[in-house]
Amino acid sequence: MITRRHVLATTLLLATAFAVPAYAEDKPAEIRIGTQKGGFFPAVRQRQTLENAFKPLGIEIRWIDFQFGPPLLEAINVGSVDFGYVGDSPPIFAQAGGAKIRYVAAVKSDGNTQAIIVPKDSPIHALADLKGKRVAFGKGSSAHNLLVAALEKGGLSWSDITPAPLAPADATAAFVKGSVDAWSIWDPYLALAELKENARVLVFDKDVHKPNAYYIANTDFVEKYPSLVAKLNTTFASEGVWADSHHEEVSKAQAEATGVDIEAIRRFVNRSNYRVVPLDAEVIKSQQAVADRFAKLGLIPKPVNVFDIVWKWTPGS
């Protein structure tokens, strides 16, 4: 015989089984953020904004430092980092290598924070003068793309120079010692070279192509936690709006977080913008041009379709 007590007990059991609190089963214990000295992640880290945003969900934020984009993306690919910020080239190389990454947001750069530089007394005054010269750059980095685009604009081919693929720390030493003739590099290393070595800018990014930067996440992370990716984007977008009107605060936080000379930090912060936006048709077209350029030169093993790994973010969702 089914009694009222049986009905109430069954109802309570079912309610307990299916009433799962928000994020109770669908959240990680922590989100691992890859950061570099460029961008403004170090300032966001210093301000504890992400920590405050995710603490109510019971999620910790862990920051992991990288020298530049390619190793950061490899960490995202293997799942040891969930989310990070890089320039235009690293995702192209990563996608061509089958990496498990997704574009989740973009920053439309003004093209002032990356350049090809030469020593102040160098005889190199035009892009064509790079012919036969040894040029440093980070392999697979946004500076790699800048160098390729600059050579095209100067009427040179990749074979016209002696490429010197070096990580920023090694390239800094090579530039100071004079063992390279030019260096394609981004801030804050660019600003440091200008201030400490009196380096002369041959061309900025904006002089040869339209650069963008990207927020990248691990594919599995995006598929499993889309609401968290949206929250990350929204939080960084809010910080970007703040940063655009608080350059001095960003500079101080950045300098304290990274240990980089504050005058160099001020220089690159003042020529940066931080507005985080979805990848629109213009951004995807620009990034596809980068991919096609690398494929044409045989710098990646196969052509890629950028759109294939774009995750659609709708702000406010």
PDB file of C-alpha atoms in Angstrom, residues 71-269:
ATOM      1  CA  PRO A  71      55.442  27.965 -25.083  1.00  0.00           C
ATOM      2  CA  LEU A  72      52.302  29.438 -23.515  1.00  0.00           C
ATOM      3  CA  LEU A  73      50.166  27.958 -26.305  1.00  0.00           C
ATOM      4  CA  GLU A  74      51.894  24.606 -26.019  1.00  0.00           C
ATOM      5  CA  ALA A  75      50.946  24.599 -22.346  1.00  0.00           C
ATOM      6  CA  ILE A  76      47.334  25.380 -23.308  1.00  0.00           C
ATOM      7  CA  ASN A  77      47.460  22.594 -25.900  1.00  0.00           C
ATOM      8  CA  VAL A  78      48.544  19.931 -23.404  1.00  0.00           C
ATOM      9  CA  GLY A  79      46.081  21.161 -20.786  1.00  0.00           C
ATOM     10  CA  SER A  80      48.492  22.515 -18.182  1.00  0.00           C
ATOM     11  CA  VAL A  81      47.112  26.037 -18.784  1.00  0.00           C
ATOM     12  CA  ASP A  82      43.477  26.858 -19.481  1.00  0.00           C
ATOM     13  CA  PHE A  83      43.525  30.427 -20.806  1.00  0.00           C
ATOM     14  CA  GLY A  84      46.063  32.974 -22.039  1.00  0.00           C
ATOM     15  CA  TYR A  85      46.842  35.997 -24.201  1.00  0.00           C
ATOM     16  CA  VAL A  86      49.147  35.998 -27.246  1.00  0.00           C
ATOM     17  CA  GLY A  87      49.907  37.856 -30.466  1.00  0.00           C
ATOM     18  CA  ASP A  88      48.789  36.887 -33.957  1.00  0.00           C
ATOM     19  CA  SER A  89      51.376  34.282 -34.986  1.00  0.00           C
ATOM     20  CA  PRO A  90      51.430  31.726 -32.136  1.00  0.00           C
ATOM     21  CA  PRO A  91      47.854  30.489 -32.742  1.00  0.00           C
ATOM     22  CA  ILE A  92      48.620  29.966 -36.440  1.00  0.00           C
ATOM     23  CA  PHE A  93      51.597  27.725 -35.712  1.00  0.00           C
ATOM     24  CA  ALA A  94      49.666  25.953 -32.976  1.00  0.00           C
ATOM     25  CA  GLN A  95      46.638  25.281 -35.185  1.00  0.00           C
ATOM     26  CA  ALA A  96      48.852  24.006 -38.000  1.00  0.00           C
ATOM     27  CA  GLY A  97      50.374  21.587 -35.492  1.00  0.00           C
ATOM     28  CA  GLY A  98      46.963  20.291 -34.425  1.00  0.00           C
ATOM     29  CA  ALA A  99      46.911  22.007 -31.038  1.00  0.00           C
ATOM     30  CA  LYS A 100      43.748  21.876 -28.940  1.00  0.00           C
ATOM     31  CA  ILE A 101      43.112  25.611 -28.796  1.00  0.00           C
ATOM     32  CA  ARG A 102      40.262  28.047 -29.482  1.00  0.00           C
ATOM     33  CA  TYR A 103      40.239  31.772 -30.182  1.00  0.00           C
ATOM     34  CA  VAL A 104      37.808  33.184 -27.602  1.00  0.00           C
ATOM     35  CA  ALA A 105      38.315  36.976 -27.861  1.00  0.00           C
ATOM     36  CA  ALA A 106      40.512  39.579 -29.543  1.00  0.00           C
ATOM     37  CA  VAL A 107      42.231  42.916 -29.004  1.00  0.00           C
ATOM     38  CA  LYS A 108      42.459  45.109 -32.100  1.00  0.00           C
ATOM     39  CA  SER A 109      45.929  46.575 -31.751  1.00  0.00           C
ATOM     40  CA  ASP A 110      46.903  50.086 -32.811  1.00  0.00           C
ATOM     41  CA  GLY A 111      50.214  48.650 -34.029  1.00  0.00           C
ATOM     42  CA  ASN A 112      52.466  50.697 -31.747  1.00  0.00           C
ATOM     43  CA  THR A 113      53.738  48.045 -29.345  1.00  0.00           C
ATOM     44  CA  GLN A 114      55.916  45.913 -31.626  1.00  0.00           C
ATOM     45  CA  ALA A 115      58.688  46.948 -33.982  1.00  0.00           C
ATOM     46  CA  ILE A 116      61.829  46.033 -35.833  1.00  0.00           C
ATOM     47  CA  ILE A 117      64.685  47.877 -34.173  1.00  0.00           C
ATOM     48  CA  VAL A 118      68.333  48.484 -34.992  1.00  0.00           C
ATOM     49  CA  PRO A 119      71.263  49.980 -33.036  1.00  0.00           C
ATOM     50  CA  LYS A 120      71.159  53.790 -33.058  1.00  0.00           C
ATOM     51  CA  ASP A 121      74.216  54.111 -35.336  1.00  0.00           C
ATOM     52  CA  SER A 122      73.214  51.272 -37.681  1.00  0.00           C
ATOM     53  CA  PRO A 123      73.492  51.882 -41.438  1.00  0.00           C
ATOM     54  CA  ILE A 124      70.072  50.219 -41.797  1.00  0.00           C
ATOM     55  CA  HIS A 125      67.528  52.957 -42.560  1.00  0.00           C
ATOM     56  CA  ALA A 126      65.033  51.214 -44.839  1.00  0.00           C
ATOM     57  CA  LEU A 127      63.525  47.741 -44.988  1.00  0.00           C
ATOM     58  CA  ALA A 128      65.521  46.982 -48.126  1.00  0.00           C
ATOM     59  CA  ASP A 129      68.691  47.515 -46.064  1.00  0.00           C
ATOM     60  CA  LEU A 130      67.908  44.316 -44.135  1.00  0.00           C
ATOM     61  CA  LYS A 131      69.176  42.300 -47.090  1.00  0.00           C
ATOM     62  CA  GLY A 132      72.039  40.090 -45.992  1.00  0.00           C
ATOM     63  CA  LYS A 133      71.579  41.039 -42.359  1.00  0.00           C
ATOM     64  CA  ARG A 134      71.128  38.831 -39.303  1.00  0.00           C
ATOM     65  CA  VAL A 135      67.733  39.518 -37.738  1.00  0.00           C
ATOM     66  CA  ALA A 136      66.531  38.224 -34.365  1.00  0.00           C
ATOM     67  CA  PHE A 137      62.902  37.275 -33.673  1.00  0.00           C
ATOM     68  CA  GLY A 138      60.904  34.854 -31.552  1.00  0.00           C
ATOM     69  CA  LYS A 139      60.075  31.838 -33.695  1.00  0.00           C
ATOM     70  CA  GLY A 140      56.320  31.425 -33.988  1.00  0.00           C
ATOM     71  CA  SER A 141      55.713  34.728 -32.191  1.00  0.00           C
ATOM     72  CA  SER A 142      53.900  37.843 -33.391  1.00  0.00           C
ATOM     73  CA  ALA A 143      57.350  39.310 -34.071  1.00  0.00           C
ATOM     74  CA  HIS A 144      57.873  36.481 -36.566  1.00  0.00           C
ATOM     75  CA  ASN A 145      54.841  37.701 -38.516  1.00  0.00           C
ATOM     76  CA  LEU A 146      55.997  41.309 -38.321  1.00  0.00           C
ATOM     77  CA  LEU A 147      59.360  40.340 -39.811  1.00  0.00           C
ATOM     78  CA  VAL A 148      57.778  38.342 -42.644  1.00  0.00           C
ATOM     79  CA  ALA A 149      55.339  41.175 -43.448  1.00  0.00           C
ATOM     80  CA  ALA A 150      58.108  43.779 -43.289  1.00  0.00           C
ATOM     81  CA  LEU A 151      60.328  41.832 -45.686  1.00  0.00           C
ATOM     82  CA  GLU A 152      57.431  41.586 -48.149  1.00  0.00           C
ATOM     83  CA  LYS A 153      56.852  45.336 -47.928  1.00  0.00           C
ATOM     84  CA  GLY A 154      60.563  45.978 -48.458  1.00  0.00           C
ATOM     85  CA  GLY A 155      60.633  43.783 -51.560  1.00  0.00           C
ATOM     86  CA  LEU A 156      62.734  41.106 -49.874  1.00  0.00           C
ATOM     87  CA  SER A 157      62.234  37.388 -49.410  1.00  0.00           C
ATOM     88  CA  TRP A 158      62.875  35.289 -46.325  1.00  0.00           C
ATOM     89  CA  SER A 159      66.033  33.946 -47.967  1.00  0.00           C
ATOM     90  CA  ASP A 160      67.419  37.500 -48.262  1.00  0.00           C
ATOM     91  CA  ILE A 161      68.155  37.649 -44.532  1.00  0.00           C
ATOM     92  CA  THR A 162      69.885  35.427 -42.000  1.00  0.00           C
ATOM     93  CA  PRO A 163      67.101  34.536 -39.555  1.00  0.00           C
ATOM     94  CA  ALA A 164      68.124  34.354 -35.888  1.00  0.00           C
ATOM     95  CA  PRO A 165      65.252  32.723 -33.961  1.00  0.00           C
ATOM     96  CA  LEU A 166      65.834  33.654 -30.320  1.00  0.00           C
ATOM     97  CA  ALA A 167      63.694  33.909 -27.199  1.00  0.00           C
ATOM     98  CA  PRO A 168      63.497  37.472 -25.804  1.00  0.00           C
ATOM     99  CA  ALA A 169      66.163  37.040 -23.120  1.00  0.00           C
ATOM    100  CA  ASP A 170      68.672  35.605 -25.600  1.00  0.00           C
ATOM    101  CA  ALA A 171      67.757  38.169 -28.257  1.00  0.00           C
ATOM    102  CA  THR A 172      68.293  40.981 -25.739  1.00  0.00           C
ATOM    103  CA  ALA A 173      71.827  39.768 -25.083  1.00  0.00           C
ATOM    104  CA  ALA A 174      72.525  39.321 -28.795  1.00  0.00           C
ATOM    105  CA  PHE A 175      71.276  42.824 -29.599  1.00  0.00           C
ATOM    106  CA  VAL A 176      73.331  44.420 -26.834  1.00  0.00           C
ATOM    107  CA  LYS A 177      76.486  42.545 -27.932  1.00  0.00           C
ATOM    108  CA  GLY A 178      75.917  43.411 -31.580  1.00  0.00           C
ATOM    109  CA  SER A 179      75.740  39.804 -32.729  1.00  0.00           C
ATOM    110  CA  VAL A 180      72.492  40.568 -34.598  1.00  0.00           C
ATOM    111  CA  ASP A 181      71.904  43.514 -36.925  1.00  0.00           C
ATOM    112  CA  ALA A 182      68.217  43.990 -36.201  1.00  0.00           C
ATOM    113  CA  TRP A 183      65.542  42.639 -33.870  1.00  0.00           C
ATOM    114  CA  SER A 184      61.805  42.170 -34.326  1.00  0.00           C
ATOM    115  CA  ILE A 185      60.338  42.487 -30.842  1.00  0.00           C
ATOM    116  CA  TRP A 186      57.345  43.552 -28.754  1.00  0.00           C
ATOM    117  CA  ASP A 187      56.888  45.572 -25.570  1.00  0.00           C
ATOM    118  CA  PRO A 188      58.149  45.785 -22.886  1.00  0.00           C
ATOM    119  CA  TYR A 189      61.386  44.470 -24.442  1.00  0.00           C
ATOM    120  CA  LEU A 190      60.979  47.066 -27.203  1.00  0.00           C
ATOM    121  CA  ALA A 191      60.615  49.923 -24.724  1.00  0.00           C
ATOM    122  CA  LEU A 192      63.556  48.648 -22.680  1.00  0.00           C
ATOM    123  CA  ALA A 193      65.769  48.547 -25.797  1.00  0.00           C
ATOM    124  CA  GLU A 194      64.696  52.072 -26.750  1.00  0.00           C
ATOM    125  CA  LEU A 195      65.402  53.487 -23.295  1.00  0.00           C
ATOM    126  CA  LYS A 196      68.468  51.500 -22.232  1.00  0.00           C
ATOM    127  CA  GLU A 197      70.210  50.838 -25.550  1.00  0.00           C
ATOM    128  CA  ASN A 198      68.988  53.861 -27.534  1.00  0.00           C
ATOM    129  CA  ALA A 199      67.642  51.442 -30.113  1.00  0.00           C
ATOM    130  CA  ARG A 200      66.122  53.021 -33.212  1.00  0.00           C
ATOM    131  CA  VAL A 201      62.779  51.867 -34.591  1.00  0.00           C
ATOM    132  CA  LEU A 202      62.968  50.887 -38.250  1.00  0.00           C
ATOM    133  CA  VAL A 203      59.250  50.138 -38.549  1.00  0.00           C
ATOM    134  CA  PHE A 204      56.360  49.613 -36.165  1.00  0.00           C
ATOM    135  CA  ASP A 205      53.704  46.969 -36.747  1.00  0.00           C
ATOM    136  CA  LYS A 206      51.301  49.617 -38.042  1.00  0.00           C
ATOM    137  CA  ASP A 207      53.761  50.566 -40.790  1.00  0.00           C
ATOM    138  CA  VAL A 208      53.561  47.179 -42.499  1.00  0.00           C
ATOM    139  CA  HIS A 209      50.350  45.383 -41.500  1.00  0.00           C
ATOM    140  CA  LYS A 210      47.286  45.451 -39.211  1.00  0.00           C
ATOM    141  CA  PRO A 211      48.085  43.418 -36.079  1.00  0.00           C
ATOM    142  CA  ASN A 212      45.699  41.932 -33.544  1.00  0.00           C
ATOM    143  CA  ALA A 213      46.154  39.952 -30.350  1.00  0.00           C
ATOM    144  CA  TYR A 214      44.061  37.114 -28.996  1.00  0.00           C
ATOM    145  CA  TYR A 215      42.663  35.465 -25.910  1.00  0.00           C
ATOM    146  CA  ILE A 216      43.112  31.715 -26.328  1.00  0.00           C
ATOM    147  CA  ALA A 217      41.651  28.828 -24.337  1.00  0.00           C
ATOM    148  CA  ASN A 218      42.107  25.075 -24.298  1.00  0.00           C
ATOM    149  CA  THR A 219      39.505  23.315 -26.476  1.00  0.00           C
ATOM    150  CA  ASP A 220      38.361  20.918 -23.761  1.00  0.00           C
ATOM    151  CA  PHE A 221      38.071  23.777 -21.268  1.00  0.00           C
ATOM    152  CA  VAL A 222      35.911  25.793 -23.678  1.00  0.00           C
ATOM    153  CA  GLU A 223      33.630  22.862 -24.418  1.00  0.00           C
ATOM    154  CA  LYS A 224      33.245  21.880 -20.775  1.00  0.00           C
ATOM    155  CA  TYR A 225      33.001  25.348 -19.217  1.00  0.00           C
ATOM    156  CA  PRO A 226      31.652  27.825 -21.795  1.00  0.00           C
ATOM    157  CA  SER A 227      30.054  29.991 -19.095  1.00  0.00           C
ATOM    158  CA  LEU A 228      33.411  30.311 -17.333  1.00  0.00           C
ATOM    159  CA  VAL A 229      35.140  31.317 -20.568  1.00  0.00           C
ATOM    160  CA  ALA A 230      32.480  33.981 -21.082  1.00  0.00           C
ATOM    161  CA  LYS A 231      33.047  35.187 -17.509  1.00  0.00           C
ATOM    162  CA  LEU A 232      36.817  35.342 -18.090  1.00  0.00           C
ATOM    163  CA  ASN A 233      36.275  37.382 -21.254  1.00  0.00           C
ATOM    164  CA  THR A 234      33.815  39.687 -19.511  1.00  0.00           C
ATOM    165  CA  THR A 235      36.158  40.234 -16.574  1.00  0.00           C
ATOM    166  CA  PHE A 236      39.151  40.993 -18.794  1.00  0.00           C
ATOM    167  CA  ALA A 237      36.978  43.258 -20.970  1.00  0.00           C
ATOM    168  CA  SER A 238      35.947  45.222 -17.877  1.00  0.00           C
ATOM    169  CA  GLU A 239      39.587  45.472 -16.829  1.00  0.00           C
ATOM    170  CA  GLY A 240      40.475  46.631 -20.336  1.00  0.00           C
ATOM    171  CA  VAL A 241      38.006  49.516 -20.136  1.00  0.00           C
ATOM    172  CA  TRP A 242      39.478  50.478 -16.772  1.00  0.00           C
ATOM    173  CA  ALA A 243      43.052  50.180 -18.050  1.00  0.00           C
ATOM    174  CA  ASP A 244      42.459  52.431 -21.054  1.00  0.00           C
ATOM    175  CA  SER A 245      41.672  55.343 -18.738  1.00  0.00           C
ATOM    176  CA  HIS A 246      44.075  54.528 -15.896  1.00  0.00           C
ATOM    177  CA  HIS A 247      47.488  54.256 -17.547  1.00  0.00           C
ATOM    178  CA  GLU A 248      49.487  55.331 -14.514  1.00  0.00           C
ATOM    179  CA  GLU A 249      47.785  52.792 -12.246  1.00  0.00           C
ATOM    180  CA  VAL A 250      48.345  50.083 -14.864  1.00  0.00           C
ATOM    181  CA  SER A 251      52.003  51.086 -15.165  1.00  0.00           C
ATOM    182  CA  LYS A 252      52.621  50.944 -11.424  1.00  0.00           C
ATOM    183  CA  ALA A 253      50.864  47.605 -11.024  1.00  0.00           C
ATOM    184  CA  GLN A 254      52.651  46.199 -14.066  1.00  0.00           C
ATOM    185  CA  ALA A 255      56.064  47.351 -12.882  1.00  0.00           C
ATOM    186  CA  GLU A 256      55.518  45.941  -9.395  1.00  0.00           C
ATOM    187  CA  ALA A 257      54.240  42.636 -10.770  1.00  0.00           C
ATOM    188  CA  THR A 258      57.018  42.108 -13.333  1.00  0.00           C
ATOM    189  CA  GLY A 259      60.030  43.958 -11.944  1.00  0.00           C
ATOM    190  CA  VAL A 260      60.453  45.743 -15.291  1.00  0.00           C
ATOM    191  CA  ASP A 261      61.681  49.362 -15.195  1.00  0.00           C
ATOM    192  CA  ILE A 262      58.628  51.586 -14.739  1.00  0.00           C
ATOM    193  CA  GLU A 263      59.718  54.082 -17.399  1.00  0.00           C
ATOM    194  CA  ALA A 264      59.721  51.295 -19.976  1.00  0.00           C
ATOM    195  CA  ILE A 265      56.362  50.112 -18.679  1.00  0.00           C
ATOM    196  CA  ARG A 266      54.919  53.634 -18.937  1.00  0.00           C
ATOM    197  CA  ARG A 267      56.129  53.910 -22.508  1.00  0.00           C
ATOM    198  CA  PHE A 268      54.426  50.746 -23.678  1.00  0.00           C
ATOM    199  CA  VAL A 269      51.262  51.258 -21.602  1.00  0.00           C
TER     200      VAL A 269
END
